[in-house]
Amino acid sequence: MAAYEPKNPGYRAAAVATFDGQPAMHTLGIVIVRLAPGEVELAMLHSPALTQQNGFIHAGIITAGLDNACGVAAFTLMPREADILTVEFKTTLLAPARGERFVFKAEVVKPGRTLTFCEAKAFAEQDGKSKLIATMTGTLMAMLPRVTASQAPAAIPA
C-alpha cells in the first residue's frame, strides 16, 4: 500500500467525528479499531438482531460495514472542509457471514481531488481463525463547499 500524506493535519479527529456522527454505525455496533492515512479497520461483534433467515449476518450489514470502511479510509485523505459521500460500490460475497466478530478493512487505491477509489475486505472471526467473506470496490466523492455568486470574486473589467 502506498504511503499517503493527509491534506488535513487533523484527519484523525475529523474521521472519528464523522464516523461517530453516524447513528447507523452505532446501531450496528461497528467501531473503529485502527486508523491511518488512507486506511481503516472497523469491527463489530455478532448480534442475532443482524442476521437473516439462516442465521448469517445479513449481506446488507456486511455491505454497510465495507462501505463505511471505504468512506472513512477515503475521508482521511480529504481536505479539512470536505464532507464525504459514496457514489458507487460493488460487493462480492464470498462466504456466509458466520462468526463471533467481523472485521472490515479498507484502503485507498487512488485518491483524487473529487473522487477517491478504495478497496475493502470483510473477515469473519471464529475460534481465533479469520476467514475472508466479502470484498468491495468503492468510489467516494469529496463534497466541498460551493462558492455562491455573492462569495465569488468581482469580475475584472476587460
PDB file of C-alpha atoms in Angstrom:
ATOM      1  CA  MET A   1       0.000   0.000   0.000  1.00  0.00           C
ATOM      2  CA  ALA A   2       1.239   3.467  -0.861  1.00  0.00           C
ATOM      3  CA  ALA A   3       2.046   5.870   1.975  1.00  0.00           C
ATOM      4  CA  TYR A   4      -0.297   8.841   1.706  1.00  0.00           C
ATOM      5  CA  GLU A   5       0.058  12.294   3.228  1.00  0.00           C
ATOM      6  CA  PRO A   6      -3.262  13.614   4.558  1.00  0.00           C
ATOM      7  CA  LYS A   7      -4.370  17.076   3.353  1.00  0.00           C
ATOM      8  CA  ASN A   8      -5.919  17.718   6.761  1.00  0.00           C
ATOM      9  CA  PRO A   9      -3.381  17.543   9.628  1.00  0.00           C
ATOM     10  CA  GLY A  10      -6.350  16.879  11.923  1.00  0.00           C
ATOM     11  CA  TYR A  11      -7.543  13.977   9.759  1.00  0.00           C
ATOM     12  CA  ARG A  12      -7.748  11.558  12.689  1.00  0.00           C
ATOM     13  CA  ALA A  13     -10.101  13.691  14.809  1.00  0.00           C
ATOM     14  CA  ALA A  14     -12.140  14.638  11.723  1.00  0.00           C
ATOM     15  CA  ALA A  15     -12.544  10.998  10.634  1.00  0.00           C
ATOM     16  CA  VAL A  16     -13.520   9.870  14.142  1.00  0.00           C
ATOM     17  CA  ALA A  17     -16.036  12.736  14.441  1.00  0.00           C
ATOM     18  CA  THR A  18     -17.591  11.877  11.071  1.00  0.00           C
ATOM     19  CA  PHE A  19     -17.788   8.203  11.998  1.00  0.00           C
ATOM     20  CA  ASP A  20     -19.227   8.989  15.450  1.00  0.00           C
ATOM     21  CA  GLY A  21     -21.875  11.191  13.800  1.00  0.00           C
ATOM     22  CA  GLN A  22     -23.422   8.182  12.059  1.00  0.00           C
ATOM     23  CA  PRO A  23     -26.254   6.655  14.089  1.00  0.00           C
ATOM     24  CA  ALA A  24     -26.305   3.642  11.732  1.00  0.00           C
ATOM     25  CA  MET A  25     -22.810   2.586  12.816  1.00  0.00           C
ATOM     26  CA  HIS A  26     -23.820   2.836  16.490  1.00  0.00           C
ATOM     27  CA  THR A  27     -26.937   0.768  15.791  1.00  0.00           C
ATOM     28  CA  LEU A  28     -24.861  -1.954  14.109  1.00  0.00           C
ATOM     29  CA  GLY A  29     -22.214  -1.882  16.843  1.00  0.00           C
ATOM     30  CA  ILE A  30     -19.433  -1.074  14.382  1.00  0.00           C
ATOM     31  CA  VAL A  31     -16.363   0.635  15.874  1.00  0.00           C
ATOM     32  CA  ILE A  32     -13.033   1.972  14.606  1.00  0.00           C
ATOM     33  CA  VAL A  33     -10.163  -0.351  15.520  1.00  0.00           C
ATOM     34  CA  ARG A  34      -7.315   1.229  13.539  1.00  0.00           C
ATOM     35  CA  LEU A  35      -6.972   4.440  11.546  1.00  0.00           C
ATOM     36  CA  ALA A  36      -4.115   5.734   9.370  1.00  0.00           C
ATOM     37  CA  PRO A  37      -3.903   7.978   6.303  1.00  0.00           C
ATOM     38  CA  GLY A  38      -5.763   6.118   3.545  1.00  0.00           C
ATOM     39  CA  GLU A  39      -6.538   3.080   5.719  1.00  0.00           C
ATOM     40  CA  VAL A  40      -9.040   1.964   8.316  1.00  0.00           C
ATOM     41  CA  GLU A  41     -10.087  -1.159  10.176  1.00  0.00           C
ATOM     42  CA  LEU A  42     -13.594  -1.386  11.621  1.00  0.00           C
ATOM     43  CA  ALA A  43     -15.098  -4.230  13.647  1.00  0.00           C
ATOM     44  CA  MET A  44     -18.392  -5.448  15.071  1.00  0.00           C
ATOM     45  CA  LEU A  45     -19.475  -8.339  17.228  1.00  0.00           C
ATOM     46  CA  HIS A  46     -22.043 -10.893  16.129  1.00  0.00           C
ATOM     47  CA  SER A  47     -25.613  -9.984  17.018  1.00  0.00           C
ATOM     48  CA  PRO A  48     -28.681 -12.158  16.361  1.00  0.00           C
ATOM     49  CA  ALA A  49     -30.562  -8.923  15.562  1.00  0.00           C
ATOM     50  CA  LEU A  50     -28.406  -8.519  12.421  1.00  0.00           C
ATOM     51  CA  THR A  51     -28.959 -11.994  10.942  1.00  0.00           C
ATOM     52  CA  GLN A  52     -31.000 -13.234   8.022  1.00  0.00           C
ATOM     53  CA  GLN A  53     -33.226 -16.347   7.925  1.00  0.00           C
ATOM     54  CA  ASN A  54     -30.296 -18.806   8.029  1.00  0.00           C
ATOM     55  CA  GLY A  55     -28.580 -17.173  10.990  1.00  0.00           C
ATOM     56  CA  PHE A  56     -25.803 -15.493   8.977  1.00  0.00           C
ATOM     57  CA  ILE A  57     -25.165 -11.776   9.326  1.00  0.00           C
ATOM     58  CA  HIS A  58     -27.264 -10.171   6.598  1.00  0.00           C
ATOM     59  CA  ALA A  59     -25.422  -9.213   3.402  1.00  0.00           C
ATOM     60  CA  GLY A  60     -26.722  -5.650   3.757  1.00  0.00           C
ATOM     61  CA  ILE A  61     -24.990  -5.349   7.131  1.00  0.00           C
ATOM     62  CA  ILE A  62     -21.700  -6.655   5.711  1.00  0.00           C
ATOM     63  CA  THR A  63     -22.049  -4.232   2.798  1.00  0.00           C
ATOM     64  CA  ALA A  64     -22.717  -1.339   5.186  1.00  0.00           C
ATOM     65  CA  GLY A  65     -19.519  -2.145   7.102  1.00  0.00           C
ATOM     66  CA  LEU A  66     -17.473  -2.347   3.913  1.00  0.00           C
ATOM     67  CA  ASP A  67     -18.979   0.875   2.527  1.00  0.00           C
ATOM     68  CA  ASN A  68     -18.266   2.735   5.737  1.00  0.00           C
ATOM     69  CA  ALA A  69     -14.709   1.424   5.857  1.00  0.00           C
ATOM     70  CA  CYS A  70     -14.135   2.716   2.303  1.00  0.00           C
ATOM     71  CA  GLY A  71     -15.652   6.055   3.282  1.00  0.00           C
ATOM     72  CA  VAL A  72     -13.513   6.523   6.371  1.00  0.00           C
ATOM     73  CA  ALA A  73     -10.325   5.481   4.529  1.00  0.00           C
ATOM     74  CA  ALA A  74     -11.063   7.973   1.742  1.00  0.00           C
ATOM     75  CA  PHE A  75     -12.046  10.720   4.189  1.00  0.00           C
ATOM     76  CA  THR A  76      -8.644  10.565   5.914  1.00  0.00           C
ATOM     77  CA  LEU A  77      -7.079  11.985   2.727  1.00  0.00           C
ATOM     78  CA  MET A  78      -9.621  14.732   2.028  1.00  0.00           C
ATOM     79  CA  PRO A  79      -9.236  18.439   2.812  1.00  0.00           C
ATOM     80  CA  ARG A  80     -10.467  19.832   6.130  1.00  0.00           C
ATOM     81  CA  GLU A  81     -13.530  21.488   4.533  1.00  0.00           C
ATOM     82  CA  ALA A  82     -14.691  18.307   2.744  1.00  0.00           C
ATOM     83  CA  ASP A  83     -17.527  16.016   3.615  1.00  0.00           C
ATOM     84  CA  ILE A  84     -17.883  12.577   2.017  1.00  0.00           C
ATOM     85  CA  LEU A  85     -20.446  10.643   0.054  1.00  0.00           C
ATOM     86  CA  THR A  86     -20.374   7.219  -1.622  1.00  0.00           C
ATOM     87  CA  VAL A  87     -21.146   7.397  -5.339  1.00  0.00           C
ATOM     88  CA  GLU A  88     -20.635   3.755  -6.339  1.00  0.00           C
ATOM     89  CA  PHE A  89     -19.660   0.367  -4.949  1.00  0.00           C
ATOM     90  CA  LYS A  90     -19.586  -3.286  -5.861  1.00  0.00           C
ATOM     91  CA  THR A  91     -19.677  -6.001  -3.271  1.00  0.00           C
ATOM     92  CA  THR A  92     -18.752  -9.621  -3.839  1.00  0.00           C
ATOM     93  CA  LEU A  93     -19.960 -12.051  -1.170  1.00  0.00           C
ATOM     94  CA  LEU A  94     -17.516 -14.950  -0.926  1.00  0.00           C
ATOM     95  CA  ALA A  95     -18.803 -16.971   2.042  1.00  0.00           C
ATOM     96  CA  PRO A  96     -21.650 -16.933   4.557  1.00  0.00           C
ATOM     97  CA  ALA A  97     -21.103 -14.311   7.266  1.00  0.00           C
ATOM     98  CA  ARG A  98     -20.887 -16.533  10.313  1.00  0.00           C
ATOM     99  CA  GLY A  99     -18.571 -15.752  13.203  1.00  0.00           C
ATOM    100  CA  GLU A 100     -18.132 -14.133  16.599  1.00  0.00           C
ATOM    101  CA  ARG A 101     -16.639 -10.910  15.253  1.00  0.00           C
ATOM    102  CA  PHE A 102     -16.494  -9.209  11.862  1.00  0.00           C
ATOM    103  CA  VAL A 103     -13.659  -7.003  10.622  1.00  0.00           C
ATOM    104  CA  PHE A 104     -13.849  -4.522   7.737  1.00  0.00           C
ATOM    105  CA  LYS A 105     -10.500  -3.337   6.327  1.00  0.00           C
ATOM    106  CA  ALA A 106     -10.292  -0.672   3.634  1.00  0.00           C
ATOM    107  CA  GLU A 107      -7.519   1.179   1.881  1.00  0.00           C
ATOM    108  CA  VAL A 108      -7.342   3.910  -0.687  1.00  0.00           C
ATOM    109  CA  VAL A 109      -6.134   2.708  -4.066  1.00  0.00           C
ATOM    110  CA  LYS A 110      -6.214   6.087  -5.820  1.00  0.00           C
ATOM    111  CA  PRO A 111      -7.029   9.372  -4.107  1.00  0.00           C
ATOM    112  CA  GLY A 112      -8.329  12.247  -6.196  1.00  0.00           C
ATOM    113  CA  ARG A 113      -9.410  15.854  -5.816  1.00  0.00           C
ATOM    114  CA  THR A 114     -13.096  14.911  -6.150  1.00  0.00           C
ATOM    115  CA  LEU A 115     -13.257  11.101  -6.463  1.00  0.00           C
ATOM    116  CA  THR A 116     -11.311   8.523  -4.467  1.00  0.00           C
ATOM    117  CA  PHE A 117     -11.176   4.822  -5.312  1.00  0.00           C
ATOM    118  CA  CYS A 118     -10.977   2.267  -2.463  1.00  0.00           C
ATOM    119  CA  GLU A 119     -10.869  -1.478  -1.910  1.00  0.00           C
ATOM    120  CA  ALA A 120     -12.157  -3.250   1.197  1.00  0.00           C
ATOM    121  CA  LYS A 121     -12.335  -6.763   2.632  1.00  0.00           C
ATOM    122  CA  ALA A 122     -14.626  -8.232   5.270  1.00  0.00           C
ATOM    123  CA  PHE A 123     -13.466 -11.058   7.528  1.00  0.00           C
ATOM    124  CA  ALA A 124     -15.399 -13.303   9.895  1.00  0.00           C
ATOM    125  CA  GLU A 125     -13.517 -14.352  13.016  1.00  0.00           C
ATOM    126  CA  GLN A 126     -14.380 -17.542  14.902  1.00  0.00           C
ATOM    127  CA  ASP A 127     -12.302 -19.517  17.416  1.00  0.00           C
ATOM    128  CA  GLY A 128      -9.182 -17.474  16.693  1.00  0.00           C
ATOM    129  CA  LYS A 129      -9.416 -18.015  12.930  1.00  0.00           C
ATOM    130  CA  SER A 130     -10.165 -15.350  10.319  1.00  0.00           C
ATOM    131  CA  LYS A 131     -11.965 -16.034   7.022  1.00  0.00           C
ATOM    132  CA  LEU A 132     -12.410 -13.648   4.083  1.00  0.00           C
ATOM    133  CA  ILE A 133     -16.165 -13.385   3.457  1.00  0.00           C
ATOM    134  CA  ALA A 134     -16.610 -10.357   1.162  1.00  0.00           C
ATOM    135  CA  THR A 135     -14.807  -7.746  -0.887  1.00  0.00           C
ATOM    136  CA  MET A 136     -15.785  -4.302  -2.122  1.00  0.00           C
ATOM    137  CA  THR A 137     -14.540  -1.731  -4.562  1.00  0.00           C
ATOM    138  CA  GLY A 138     -15.928   1.730  -3.987  1.00  0.00           C
ATOM    139  CA  THR A 139     -15.787   5.266  -5.309  1.00  0.00           C
ATOM    140  CA  LEU A 140     -16.198   8.091  -2.806  1.00  0.00           C
ATOM    141  CA  MET A 141     -16.775  11.763  -3.521  1.00  0.00           C
ATOM    142  CA  ALA A 142     -15.345  14.713  -1.638  1.00  0.00           C
ATOM    143  CA  MET A 143     -18.232  17.109  -1.099  1.00  0.00           C
ATOM    144  CA  LEU A 144     -16.573  20.517  -0.997  1.00  0.00           C
ATOM    145  CA  PRO A 145     -18.350  23.755  -0.086  1.00  0.00           C
ATOM    146  CA  ARG A 146     -19.745  25.541  -3.126  1.00  0.00           C
ATOM    147  CA  VAL A 147     -18.945  29.176  -3.805  1.00  0.00           C
ATOM    148  CA  THR A 148     -22.127  31.203  -4.312  1.00  0.00           C
ATOM    149  CA  ALA A 149     -22.376  34.200  -6.627  1.00  0.00           C
ATOM    150  CA  SER A 150     -22.198  36.552  -3.617  1.00  0.00           C
ATOM    151  CA  GLN A 151     -18.953  34.878  -2.457  1.00  0.00           C
ATOM    152  CA  ALA A 152     -17.258  34.885  -5.870  1.00  0.00           C
ATOM    153  CA  PRO A 153     -14.591  37.489  -6.542  1.00  0.00           C
ATOM    154  CA  ALA A 154     -15.736  40.514  -8.537  1.00  0.00           C
ATOM    155  CA  ALA A 155     -15.256  40.279 -12.266  1.00  0.00           C
ATOM    156  CA  ILE A 156     -12.244  42.074 -13.640  1.00  0.00           C
ATOM    157  CA  PRO A 157     -13.214  44.627 -16.310  1.00  0.00           C
ATOM    158  CA  ALA A 158     -11.903  43.849 -19.775  1.00  0.00           C
TER     159      ALA A 158
END
